PDB file of C-alpha atoms and ligand atoms in Angstrom:
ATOM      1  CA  UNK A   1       0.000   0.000   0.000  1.00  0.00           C
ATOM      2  CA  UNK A   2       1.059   3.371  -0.757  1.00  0.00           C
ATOM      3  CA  UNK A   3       1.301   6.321   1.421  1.00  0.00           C
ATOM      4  CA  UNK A   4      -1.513   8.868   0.969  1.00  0.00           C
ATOM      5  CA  UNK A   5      -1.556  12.149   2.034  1.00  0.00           C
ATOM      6  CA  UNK A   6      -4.950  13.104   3.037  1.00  0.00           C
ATOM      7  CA  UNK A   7      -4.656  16.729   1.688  1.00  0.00           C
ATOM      8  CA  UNK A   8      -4.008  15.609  -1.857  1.00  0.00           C
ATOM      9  CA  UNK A   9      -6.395  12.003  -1.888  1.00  0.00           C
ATOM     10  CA  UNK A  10     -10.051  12.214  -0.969  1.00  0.00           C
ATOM     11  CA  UNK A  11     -10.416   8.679  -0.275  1.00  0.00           C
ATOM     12  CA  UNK A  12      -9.103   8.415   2.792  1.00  0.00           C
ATOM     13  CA  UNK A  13     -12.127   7.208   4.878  1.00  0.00           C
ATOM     14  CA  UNK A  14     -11.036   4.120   7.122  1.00  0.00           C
ATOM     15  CA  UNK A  15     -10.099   2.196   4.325  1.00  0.00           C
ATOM     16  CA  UNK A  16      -6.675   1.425   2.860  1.00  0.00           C
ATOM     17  CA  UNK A  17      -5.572   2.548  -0.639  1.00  0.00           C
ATOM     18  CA  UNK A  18      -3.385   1.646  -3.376  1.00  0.00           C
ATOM     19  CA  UNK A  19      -2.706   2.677  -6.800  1.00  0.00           C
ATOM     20  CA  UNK A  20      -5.846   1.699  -8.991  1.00  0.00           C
ATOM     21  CA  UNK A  21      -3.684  -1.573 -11.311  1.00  0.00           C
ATOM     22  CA  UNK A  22      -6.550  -1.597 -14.574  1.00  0.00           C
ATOM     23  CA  UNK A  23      -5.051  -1.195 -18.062  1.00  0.00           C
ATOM     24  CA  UNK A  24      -4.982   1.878 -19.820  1.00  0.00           C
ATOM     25  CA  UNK A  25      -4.762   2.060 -23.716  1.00  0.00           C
ATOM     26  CA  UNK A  26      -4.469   4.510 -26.324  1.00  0.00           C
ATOM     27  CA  UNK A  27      -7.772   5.972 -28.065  1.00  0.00           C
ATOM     28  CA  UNK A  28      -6.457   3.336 -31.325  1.00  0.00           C
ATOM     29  CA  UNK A  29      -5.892   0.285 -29.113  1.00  0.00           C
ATOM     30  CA  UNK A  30      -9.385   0.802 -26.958  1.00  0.00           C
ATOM     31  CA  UNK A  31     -11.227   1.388 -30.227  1.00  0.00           C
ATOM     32  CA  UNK A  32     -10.298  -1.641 -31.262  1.00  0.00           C
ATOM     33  CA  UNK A  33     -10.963  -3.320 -28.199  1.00  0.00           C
ATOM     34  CA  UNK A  34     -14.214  -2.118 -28.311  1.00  0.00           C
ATOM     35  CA  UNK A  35     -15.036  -3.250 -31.559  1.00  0.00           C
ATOM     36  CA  UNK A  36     -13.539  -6.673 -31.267  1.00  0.00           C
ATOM     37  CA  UNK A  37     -15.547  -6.856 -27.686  1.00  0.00           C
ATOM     38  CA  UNK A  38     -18.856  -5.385 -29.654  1.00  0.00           C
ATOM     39  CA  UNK A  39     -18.785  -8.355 -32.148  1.00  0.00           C
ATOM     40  CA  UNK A  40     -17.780 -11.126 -29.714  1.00  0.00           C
ATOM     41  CA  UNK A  41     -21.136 -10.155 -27.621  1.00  0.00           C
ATOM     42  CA  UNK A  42     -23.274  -9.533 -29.847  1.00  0.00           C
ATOM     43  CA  UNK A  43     -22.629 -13.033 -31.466  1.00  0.00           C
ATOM     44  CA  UNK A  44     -24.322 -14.053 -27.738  1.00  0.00           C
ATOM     45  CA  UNK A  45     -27.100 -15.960 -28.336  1.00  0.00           C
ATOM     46  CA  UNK A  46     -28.997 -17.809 -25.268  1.00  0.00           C
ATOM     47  CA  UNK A  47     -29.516 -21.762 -26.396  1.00  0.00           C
ATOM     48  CA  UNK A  48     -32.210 -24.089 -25.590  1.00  0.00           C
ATOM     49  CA  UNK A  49     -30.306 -26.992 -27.156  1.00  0.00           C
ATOM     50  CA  UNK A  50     -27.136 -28.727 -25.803  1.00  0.00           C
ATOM     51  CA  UNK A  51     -24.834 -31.263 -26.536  1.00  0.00           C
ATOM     52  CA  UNK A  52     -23.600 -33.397 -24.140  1.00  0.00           C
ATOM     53  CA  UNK A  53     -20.129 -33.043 -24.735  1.00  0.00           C
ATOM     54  CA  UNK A  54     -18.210 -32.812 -21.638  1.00  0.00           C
ATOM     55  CA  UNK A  55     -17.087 -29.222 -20.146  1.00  0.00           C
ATOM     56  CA  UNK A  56     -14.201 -28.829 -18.112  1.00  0.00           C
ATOM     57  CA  UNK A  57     -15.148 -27.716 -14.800  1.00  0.00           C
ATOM     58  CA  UNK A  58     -12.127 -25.638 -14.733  1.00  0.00           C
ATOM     59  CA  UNK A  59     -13.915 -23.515 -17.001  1.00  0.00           C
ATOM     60  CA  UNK A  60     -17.260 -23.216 -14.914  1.00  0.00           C
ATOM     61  CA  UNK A  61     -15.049 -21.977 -11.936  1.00  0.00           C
ATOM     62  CA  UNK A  62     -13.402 -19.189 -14.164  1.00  0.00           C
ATOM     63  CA  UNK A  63     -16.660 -17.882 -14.917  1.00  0.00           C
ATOM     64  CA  UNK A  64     -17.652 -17.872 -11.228  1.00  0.00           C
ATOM     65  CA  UNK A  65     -14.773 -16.309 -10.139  1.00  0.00           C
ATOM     66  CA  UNK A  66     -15.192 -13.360 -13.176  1.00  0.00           C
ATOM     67  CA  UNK A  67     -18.519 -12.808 -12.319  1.00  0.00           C
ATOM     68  CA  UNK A  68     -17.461 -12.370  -8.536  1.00  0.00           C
ATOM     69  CA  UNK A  69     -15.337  -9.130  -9.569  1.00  0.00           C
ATOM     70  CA  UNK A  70     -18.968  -7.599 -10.238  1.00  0.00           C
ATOM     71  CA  UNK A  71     -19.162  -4.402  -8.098  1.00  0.00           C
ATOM     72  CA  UNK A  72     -21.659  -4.891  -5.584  1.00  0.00           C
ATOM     73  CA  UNK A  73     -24.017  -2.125  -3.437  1.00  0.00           C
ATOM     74  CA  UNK A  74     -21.458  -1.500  -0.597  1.00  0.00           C
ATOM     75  CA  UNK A  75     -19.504  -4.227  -1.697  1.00  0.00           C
ATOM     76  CA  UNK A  76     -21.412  -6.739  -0.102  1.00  0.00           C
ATOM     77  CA  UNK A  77     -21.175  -8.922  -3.165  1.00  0.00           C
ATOM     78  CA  UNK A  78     -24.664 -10.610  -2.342  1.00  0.00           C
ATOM     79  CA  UNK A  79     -24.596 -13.465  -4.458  1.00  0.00           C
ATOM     80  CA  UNK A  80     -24.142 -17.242  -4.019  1.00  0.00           C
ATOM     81  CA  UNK A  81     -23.326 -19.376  -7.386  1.00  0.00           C
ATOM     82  CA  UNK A  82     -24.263 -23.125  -6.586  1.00  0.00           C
ATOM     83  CA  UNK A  83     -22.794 -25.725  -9.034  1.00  0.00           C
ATOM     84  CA  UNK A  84     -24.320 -28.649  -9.675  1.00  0.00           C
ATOM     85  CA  UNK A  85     -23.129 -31.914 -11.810  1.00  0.00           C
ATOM     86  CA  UNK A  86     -24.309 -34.590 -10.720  1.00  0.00           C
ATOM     87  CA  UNK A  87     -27.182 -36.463 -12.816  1.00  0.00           C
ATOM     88  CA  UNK A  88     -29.146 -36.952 -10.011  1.00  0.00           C
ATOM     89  CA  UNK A  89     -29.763 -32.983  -9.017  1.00  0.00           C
ATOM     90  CA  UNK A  90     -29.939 -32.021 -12.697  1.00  0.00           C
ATOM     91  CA  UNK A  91     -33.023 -34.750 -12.861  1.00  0.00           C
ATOM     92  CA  UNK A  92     -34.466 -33.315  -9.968  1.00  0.00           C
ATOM     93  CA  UNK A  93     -34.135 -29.934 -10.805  1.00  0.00           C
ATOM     94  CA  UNK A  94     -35.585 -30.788 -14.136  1.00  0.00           C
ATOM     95  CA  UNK A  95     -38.702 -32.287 -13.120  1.00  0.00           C
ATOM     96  CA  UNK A  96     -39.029 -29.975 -10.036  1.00  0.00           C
ATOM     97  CA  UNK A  97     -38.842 -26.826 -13.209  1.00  0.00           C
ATOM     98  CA  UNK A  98     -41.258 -28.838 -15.975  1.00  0.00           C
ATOM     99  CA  UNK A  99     -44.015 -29.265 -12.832  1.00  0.00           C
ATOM    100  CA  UNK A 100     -43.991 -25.511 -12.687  1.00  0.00           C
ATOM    101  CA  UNK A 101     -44.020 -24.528 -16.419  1.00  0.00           C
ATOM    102  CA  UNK A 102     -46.423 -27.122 -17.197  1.00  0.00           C
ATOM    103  CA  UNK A 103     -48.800 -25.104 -14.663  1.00  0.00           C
ATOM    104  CA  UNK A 104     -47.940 -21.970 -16.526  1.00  0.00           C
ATOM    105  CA  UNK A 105     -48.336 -23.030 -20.432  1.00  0.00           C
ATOM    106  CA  UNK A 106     -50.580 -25.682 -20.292  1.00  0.00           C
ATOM    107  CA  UNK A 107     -52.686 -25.342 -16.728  1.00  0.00           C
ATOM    108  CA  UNK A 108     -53.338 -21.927 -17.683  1.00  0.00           C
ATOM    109  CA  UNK A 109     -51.660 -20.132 -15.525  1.00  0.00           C
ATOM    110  CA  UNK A 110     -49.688 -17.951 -17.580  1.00  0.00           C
ATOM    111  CA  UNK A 111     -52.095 -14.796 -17.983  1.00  0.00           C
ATOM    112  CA  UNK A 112     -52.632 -14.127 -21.861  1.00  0.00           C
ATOM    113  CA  UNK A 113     -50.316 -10.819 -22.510  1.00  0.00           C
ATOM    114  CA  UNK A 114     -47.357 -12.971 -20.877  1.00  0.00           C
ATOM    115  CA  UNK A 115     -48.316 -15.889 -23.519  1.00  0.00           C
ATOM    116  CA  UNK A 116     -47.942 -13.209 -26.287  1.00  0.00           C
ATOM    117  CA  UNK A 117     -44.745 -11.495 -25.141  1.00  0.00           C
ATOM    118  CA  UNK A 118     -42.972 -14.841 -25.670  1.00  0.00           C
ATOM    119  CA  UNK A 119     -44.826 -16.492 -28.127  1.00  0.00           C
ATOM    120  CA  UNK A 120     -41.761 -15.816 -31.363  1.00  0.00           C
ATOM    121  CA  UNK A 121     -39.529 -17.646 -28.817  1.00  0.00           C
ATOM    122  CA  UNK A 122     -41.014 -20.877 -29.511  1.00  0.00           C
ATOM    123  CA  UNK A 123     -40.297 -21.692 -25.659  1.00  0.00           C
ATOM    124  CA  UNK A 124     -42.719 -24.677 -24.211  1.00  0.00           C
ATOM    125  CA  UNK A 125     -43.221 -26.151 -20.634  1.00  0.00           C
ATOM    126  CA  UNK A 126     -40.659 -28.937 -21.579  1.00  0.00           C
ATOM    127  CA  UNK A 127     -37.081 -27.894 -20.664  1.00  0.00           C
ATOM    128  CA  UNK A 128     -35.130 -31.264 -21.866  1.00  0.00           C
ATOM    129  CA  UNK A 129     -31.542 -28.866 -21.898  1.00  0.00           C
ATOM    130  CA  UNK A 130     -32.272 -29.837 -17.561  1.00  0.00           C
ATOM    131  CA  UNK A 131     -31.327 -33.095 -18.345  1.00  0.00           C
ATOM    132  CA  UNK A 132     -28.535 -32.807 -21.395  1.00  0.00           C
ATOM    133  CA  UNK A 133     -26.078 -29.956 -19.876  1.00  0.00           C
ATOM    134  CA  UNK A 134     -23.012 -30.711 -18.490  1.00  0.00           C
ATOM    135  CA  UNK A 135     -23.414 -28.269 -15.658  1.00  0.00           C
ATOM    136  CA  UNK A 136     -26.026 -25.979 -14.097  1.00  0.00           C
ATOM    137  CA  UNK A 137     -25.559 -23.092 -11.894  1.00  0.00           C
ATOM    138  CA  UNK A 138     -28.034 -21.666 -10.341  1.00  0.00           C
ATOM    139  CA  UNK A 139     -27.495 -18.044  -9.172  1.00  0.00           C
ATOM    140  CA  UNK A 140     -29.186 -17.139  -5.632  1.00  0.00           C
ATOM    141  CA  UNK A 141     -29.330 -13.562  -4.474  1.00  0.00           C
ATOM    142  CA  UNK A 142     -28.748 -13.462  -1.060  1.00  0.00           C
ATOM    143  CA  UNK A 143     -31.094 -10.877   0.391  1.00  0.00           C
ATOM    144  CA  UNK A 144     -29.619  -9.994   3.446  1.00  0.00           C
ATOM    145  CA  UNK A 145     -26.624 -11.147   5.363  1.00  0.00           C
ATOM    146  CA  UNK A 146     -26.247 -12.824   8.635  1.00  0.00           C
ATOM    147  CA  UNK A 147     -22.995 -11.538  10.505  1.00  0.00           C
ATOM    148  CA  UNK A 148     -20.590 -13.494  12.961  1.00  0.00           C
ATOM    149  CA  UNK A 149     -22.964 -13.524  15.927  1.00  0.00           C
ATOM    150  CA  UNK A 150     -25.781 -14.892  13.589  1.00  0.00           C
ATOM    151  CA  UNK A 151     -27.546 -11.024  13.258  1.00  0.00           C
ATOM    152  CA  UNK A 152     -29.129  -9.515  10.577  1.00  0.00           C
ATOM    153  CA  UNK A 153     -27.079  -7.315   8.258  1.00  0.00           C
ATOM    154  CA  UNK A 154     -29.011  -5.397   5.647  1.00  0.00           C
ATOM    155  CA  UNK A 155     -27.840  -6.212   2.033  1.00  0.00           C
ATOM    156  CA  UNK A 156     -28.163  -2.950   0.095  1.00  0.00           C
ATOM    157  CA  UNK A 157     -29.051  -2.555  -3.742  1.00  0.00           C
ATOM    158  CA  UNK A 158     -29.233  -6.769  -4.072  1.00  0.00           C
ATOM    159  CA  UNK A 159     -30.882  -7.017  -7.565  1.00  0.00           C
ATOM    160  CA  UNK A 160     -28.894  -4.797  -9.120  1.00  0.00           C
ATOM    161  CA  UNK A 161     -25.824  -5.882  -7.416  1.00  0.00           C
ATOM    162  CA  UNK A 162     -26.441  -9.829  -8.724  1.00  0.00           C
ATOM    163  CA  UNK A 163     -28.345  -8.703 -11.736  1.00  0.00           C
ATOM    164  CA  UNK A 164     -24.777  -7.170 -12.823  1.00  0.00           C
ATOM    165  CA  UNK A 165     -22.521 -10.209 -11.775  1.00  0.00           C
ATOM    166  CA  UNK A 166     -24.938 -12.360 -13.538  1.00  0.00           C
ATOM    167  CA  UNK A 167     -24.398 -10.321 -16.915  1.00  0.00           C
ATOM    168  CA  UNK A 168     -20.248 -10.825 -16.317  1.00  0.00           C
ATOM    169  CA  UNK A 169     -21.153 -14.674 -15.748  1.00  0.00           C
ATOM    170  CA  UNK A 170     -23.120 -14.508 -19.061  1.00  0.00           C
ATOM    171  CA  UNK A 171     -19.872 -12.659 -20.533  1.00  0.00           C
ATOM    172  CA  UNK A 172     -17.615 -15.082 -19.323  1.00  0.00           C
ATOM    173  CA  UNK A 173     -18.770 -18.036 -20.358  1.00  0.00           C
ATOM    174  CA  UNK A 174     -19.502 -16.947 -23.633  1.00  0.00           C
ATOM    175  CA  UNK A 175     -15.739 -15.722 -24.141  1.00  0.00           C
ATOM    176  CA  UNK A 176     -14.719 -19.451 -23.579  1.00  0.00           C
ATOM    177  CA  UNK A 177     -17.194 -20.276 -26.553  1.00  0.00           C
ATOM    178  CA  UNK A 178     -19.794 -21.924 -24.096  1.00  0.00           C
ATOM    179  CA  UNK A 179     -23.172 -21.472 -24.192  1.00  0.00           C
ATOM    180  CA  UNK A 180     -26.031 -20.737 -21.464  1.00  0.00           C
ATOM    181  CA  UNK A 181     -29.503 -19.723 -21.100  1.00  0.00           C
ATOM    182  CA  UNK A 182     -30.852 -17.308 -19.184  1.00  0.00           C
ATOM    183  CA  UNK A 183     -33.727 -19.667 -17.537  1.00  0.00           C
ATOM    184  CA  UNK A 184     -36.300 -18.677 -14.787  1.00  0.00           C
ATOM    185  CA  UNK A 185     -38.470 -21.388 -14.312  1.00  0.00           C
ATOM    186  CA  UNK A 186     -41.324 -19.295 -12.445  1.00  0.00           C
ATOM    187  CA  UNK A 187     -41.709 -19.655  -9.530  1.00  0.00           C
ATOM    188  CA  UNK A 188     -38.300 -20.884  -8.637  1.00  0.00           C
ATOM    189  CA  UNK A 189     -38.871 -21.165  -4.821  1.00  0.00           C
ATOM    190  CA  UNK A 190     -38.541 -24.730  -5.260  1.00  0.00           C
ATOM    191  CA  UNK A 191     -34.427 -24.593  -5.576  1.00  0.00           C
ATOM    192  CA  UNK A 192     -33.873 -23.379  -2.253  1.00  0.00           C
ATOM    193  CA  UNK A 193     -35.048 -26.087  -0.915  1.00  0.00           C
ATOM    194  CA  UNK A 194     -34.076 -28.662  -3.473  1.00  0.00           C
ATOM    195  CA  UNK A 195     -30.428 -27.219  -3.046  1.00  0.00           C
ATOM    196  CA  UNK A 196     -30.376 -26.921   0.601  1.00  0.00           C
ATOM    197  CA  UNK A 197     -29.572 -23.350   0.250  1.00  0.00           C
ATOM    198  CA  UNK A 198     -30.208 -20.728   3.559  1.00  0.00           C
ATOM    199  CA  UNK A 199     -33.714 -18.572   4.210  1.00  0.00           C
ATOM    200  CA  UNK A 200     -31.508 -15.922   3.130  1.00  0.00           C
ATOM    201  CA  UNK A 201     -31.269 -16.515  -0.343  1.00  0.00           C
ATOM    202  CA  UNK A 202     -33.789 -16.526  -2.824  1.00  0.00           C
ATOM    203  CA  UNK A 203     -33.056 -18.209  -6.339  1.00  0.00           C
ATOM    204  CA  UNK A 204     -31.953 -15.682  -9.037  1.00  0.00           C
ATOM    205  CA  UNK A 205     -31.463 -17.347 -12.230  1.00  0.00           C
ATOM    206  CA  UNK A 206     -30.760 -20.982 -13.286  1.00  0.00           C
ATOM    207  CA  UNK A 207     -27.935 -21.351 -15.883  1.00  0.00           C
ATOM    208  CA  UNK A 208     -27.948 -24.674 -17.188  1.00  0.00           C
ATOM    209  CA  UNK A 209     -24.722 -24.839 -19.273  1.00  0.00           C
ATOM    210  CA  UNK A 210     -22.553 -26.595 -22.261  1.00  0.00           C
ATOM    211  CA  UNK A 211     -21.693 -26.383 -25.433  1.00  0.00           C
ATOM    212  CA  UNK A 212     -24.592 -26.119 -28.389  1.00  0.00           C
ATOM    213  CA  UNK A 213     -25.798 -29.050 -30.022  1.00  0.00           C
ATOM    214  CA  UNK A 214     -24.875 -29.092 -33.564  1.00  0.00           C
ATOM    215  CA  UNK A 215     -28.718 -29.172 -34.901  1.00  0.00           C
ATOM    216  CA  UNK A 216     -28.920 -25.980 -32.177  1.00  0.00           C
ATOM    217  CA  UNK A 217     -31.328 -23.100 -33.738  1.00  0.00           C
ATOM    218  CA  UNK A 218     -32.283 -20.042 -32.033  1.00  0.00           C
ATOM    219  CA  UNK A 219     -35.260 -17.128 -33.126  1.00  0.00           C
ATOM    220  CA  UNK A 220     -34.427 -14.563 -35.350  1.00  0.00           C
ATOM    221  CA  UNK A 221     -34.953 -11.257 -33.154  1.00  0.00           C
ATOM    222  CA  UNK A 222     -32.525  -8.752 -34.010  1.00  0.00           C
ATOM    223  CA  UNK A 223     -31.728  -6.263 -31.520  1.00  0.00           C
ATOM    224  CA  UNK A 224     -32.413  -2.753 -30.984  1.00  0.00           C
ATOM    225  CA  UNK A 225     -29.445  -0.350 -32.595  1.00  0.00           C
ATOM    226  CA  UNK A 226     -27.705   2.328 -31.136  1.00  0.00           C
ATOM    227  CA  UNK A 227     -29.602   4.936 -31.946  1.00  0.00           C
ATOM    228  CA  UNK A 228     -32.892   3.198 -29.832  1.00  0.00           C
ATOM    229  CA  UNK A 229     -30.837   2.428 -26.974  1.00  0.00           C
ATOM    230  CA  UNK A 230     -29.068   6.024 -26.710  1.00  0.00           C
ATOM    231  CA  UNK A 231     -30.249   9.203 -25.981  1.00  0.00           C
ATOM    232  CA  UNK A 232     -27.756  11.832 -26.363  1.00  0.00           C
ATOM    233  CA  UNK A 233     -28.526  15.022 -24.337  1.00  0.00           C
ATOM    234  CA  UNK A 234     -25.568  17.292 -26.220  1.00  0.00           C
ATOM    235  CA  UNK A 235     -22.222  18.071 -25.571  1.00  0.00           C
ATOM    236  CA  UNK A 236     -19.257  17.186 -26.537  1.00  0.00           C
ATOM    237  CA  UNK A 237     -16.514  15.667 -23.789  1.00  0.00           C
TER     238      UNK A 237
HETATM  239  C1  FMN B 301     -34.375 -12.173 -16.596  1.00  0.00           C
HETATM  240  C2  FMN B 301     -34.524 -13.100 -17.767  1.00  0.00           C
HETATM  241  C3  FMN B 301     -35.318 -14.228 -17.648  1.00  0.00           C
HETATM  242  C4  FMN B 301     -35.425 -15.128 -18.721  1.00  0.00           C
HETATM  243  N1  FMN B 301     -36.157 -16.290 -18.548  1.00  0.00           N
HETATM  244  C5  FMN B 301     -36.191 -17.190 -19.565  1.00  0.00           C
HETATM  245  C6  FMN B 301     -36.839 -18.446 -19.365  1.00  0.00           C
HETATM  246  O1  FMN B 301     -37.332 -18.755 -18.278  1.00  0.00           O
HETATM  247  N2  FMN B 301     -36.864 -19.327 -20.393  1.00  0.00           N
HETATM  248  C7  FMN B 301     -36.285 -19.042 -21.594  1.00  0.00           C
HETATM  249  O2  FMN B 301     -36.339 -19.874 -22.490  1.00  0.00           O
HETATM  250  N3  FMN B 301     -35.641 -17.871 -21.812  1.00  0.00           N
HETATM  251  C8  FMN B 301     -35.563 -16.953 -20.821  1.00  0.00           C
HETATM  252  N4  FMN B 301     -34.857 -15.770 -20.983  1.00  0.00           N
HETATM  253  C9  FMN B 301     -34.109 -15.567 -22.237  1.00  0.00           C
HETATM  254  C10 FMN B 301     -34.752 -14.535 -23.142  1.00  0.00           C
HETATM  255  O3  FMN B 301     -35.882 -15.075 -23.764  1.00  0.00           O
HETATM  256  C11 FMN B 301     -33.703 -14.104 -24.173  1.00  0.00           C
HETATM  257  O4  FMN B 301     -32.634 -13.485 -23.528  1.00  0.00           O
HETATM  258  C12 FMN B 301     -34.293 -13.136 -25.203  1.00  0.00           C
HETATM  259  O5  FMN B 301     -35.292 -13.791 -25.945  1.00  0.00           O
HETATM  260  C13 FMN B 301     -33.216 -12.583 -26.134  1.00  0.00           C
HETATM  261  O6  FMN B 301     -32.564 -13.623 -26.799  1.00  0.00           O
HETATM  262  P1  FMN B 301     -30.995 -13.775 -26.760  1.00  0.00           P
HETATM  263  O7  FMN B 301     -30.619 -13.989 -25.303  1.00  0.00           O
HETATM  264  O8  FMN B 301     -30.703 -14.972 -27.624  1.00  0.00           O
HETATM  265  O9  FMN B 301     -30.383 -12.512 -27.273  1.00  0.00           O
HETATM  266  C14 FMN B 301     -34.750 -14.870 -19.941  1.00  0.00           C
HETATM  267  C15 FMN B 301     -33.946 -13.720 -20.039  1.00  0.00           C
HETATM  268  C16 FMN B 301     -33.819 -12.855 -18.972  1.00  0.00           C
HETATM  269  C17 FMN B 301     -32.916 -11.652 -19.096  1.00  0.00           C
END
């Protein structure tokens, strides 16, 4: 750690400090960067079809760890990533996640609008990629905390704060050429349980992950361009 002198640095707090170690590039090299970055991402897709070619778990753990360098509402990093492998959990996790979307497409309880908003996706209440994937991980937020002495410890700015890492997960994996879907089998209360997880924690998102199966298609959406997405207010920087 450096020595800072308080009159110069701001961030002197209780903390402790040291130089800020990110890279820094020329306007040329980060342009390029970007656009390289740009194209890698948008070539994201989220697959409902798998192969069940094996996937290093090496690889799952790299993911995990980049999407723990999310920043986090007081750094509080509010997020539990549980791994599962085993046939056995991915079988009961499958059934467990049919039994609910089976009430929602087919017992009717799906209201009508919902039906409609998802309806070009071509999704069903069968979700076979359960059973195929190499790996799941299913992404709990942990709503509050529960400090050494077993209190209470209020968890600020949680969905945002997992809602982030669970974008850098997406990123992650998908820079290692593996694919995932973004699945929330509604309601999802039945994971906590199924994966003996805390009263604290509430399930998030599953990710049931592998590599694509070769007959793999996915809907043509396209994607809204810049000019949707950005509104410029004026200026120049
Ligand atoms: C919060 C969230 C929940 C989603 N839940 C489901 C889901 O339960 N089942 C599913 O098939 N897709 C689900 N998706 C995936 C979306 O349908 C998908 O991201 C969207 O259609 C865009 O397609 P793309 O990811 O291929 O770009 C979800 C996505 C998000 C962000």
């Amino acid at each position: 750690m450096s020595e800072i002198d308080p009159d110069e640095y701001p961030y002197t707090g209780v903390g402790e400090y040291v130089p800020y170690a990110g890279p820094r590039f020329t306007d040329e090299a980060a342009s390029e960067r970007a656009g390289l970055f740009f194209s890698l991402m948008n070539s994201r897709r989220s697959v409902r079809q798998y192969s069940d070619r094996a996937v290093p778990r090496e690889l799952i753990d790299a993911a995990i760890a980049t999407a723990g360098t999310a920043p986090s509402g007081a750094h509080q990093q509010p997020w539990t990533f549980v791994l599962i492998g085993d046939q056995d959990t991915k079988l009961k996790i499958h059934k467990a996640a049919e039994d609910e979307e089976r009430k929602n497409y087919i017992d009717g309880r799906m209201p009508d609008d919902w039906k409609d908003a998802i309806a070009r996706l071509g999704t069903g209440w069968r979700k076979d990629y359960l059973k195929t994937v190499p790996w799941i991980v299913v992404l709990f937020e942990q709503r509050f905390g529960i400090d050494d002495a077993g209190e209470k410890q209020k968890h600020y700015y949680v969905k945002e704060s997992v809602g982030i890492a669970a974008g850098m997960f997406i990123a992650a994996l998908h820079n290692m050429g593996l694919a995932t879907l973004t699945h929330t089998p509604s309601p999802m209360a039945f994971l906590t349980k199924l994966l003996g997880r805390p009263s604290n924690e509430r399930p998030f998102v599953v990710f049931p992950i592998g590599y694509p199966s070769d007959e793999a298609v996915v809907p043509v959406l396209g994607r809204k361009n810049l000019s949707e997405i950005l509104v410029d207010v004026g200026g120049d920087s």
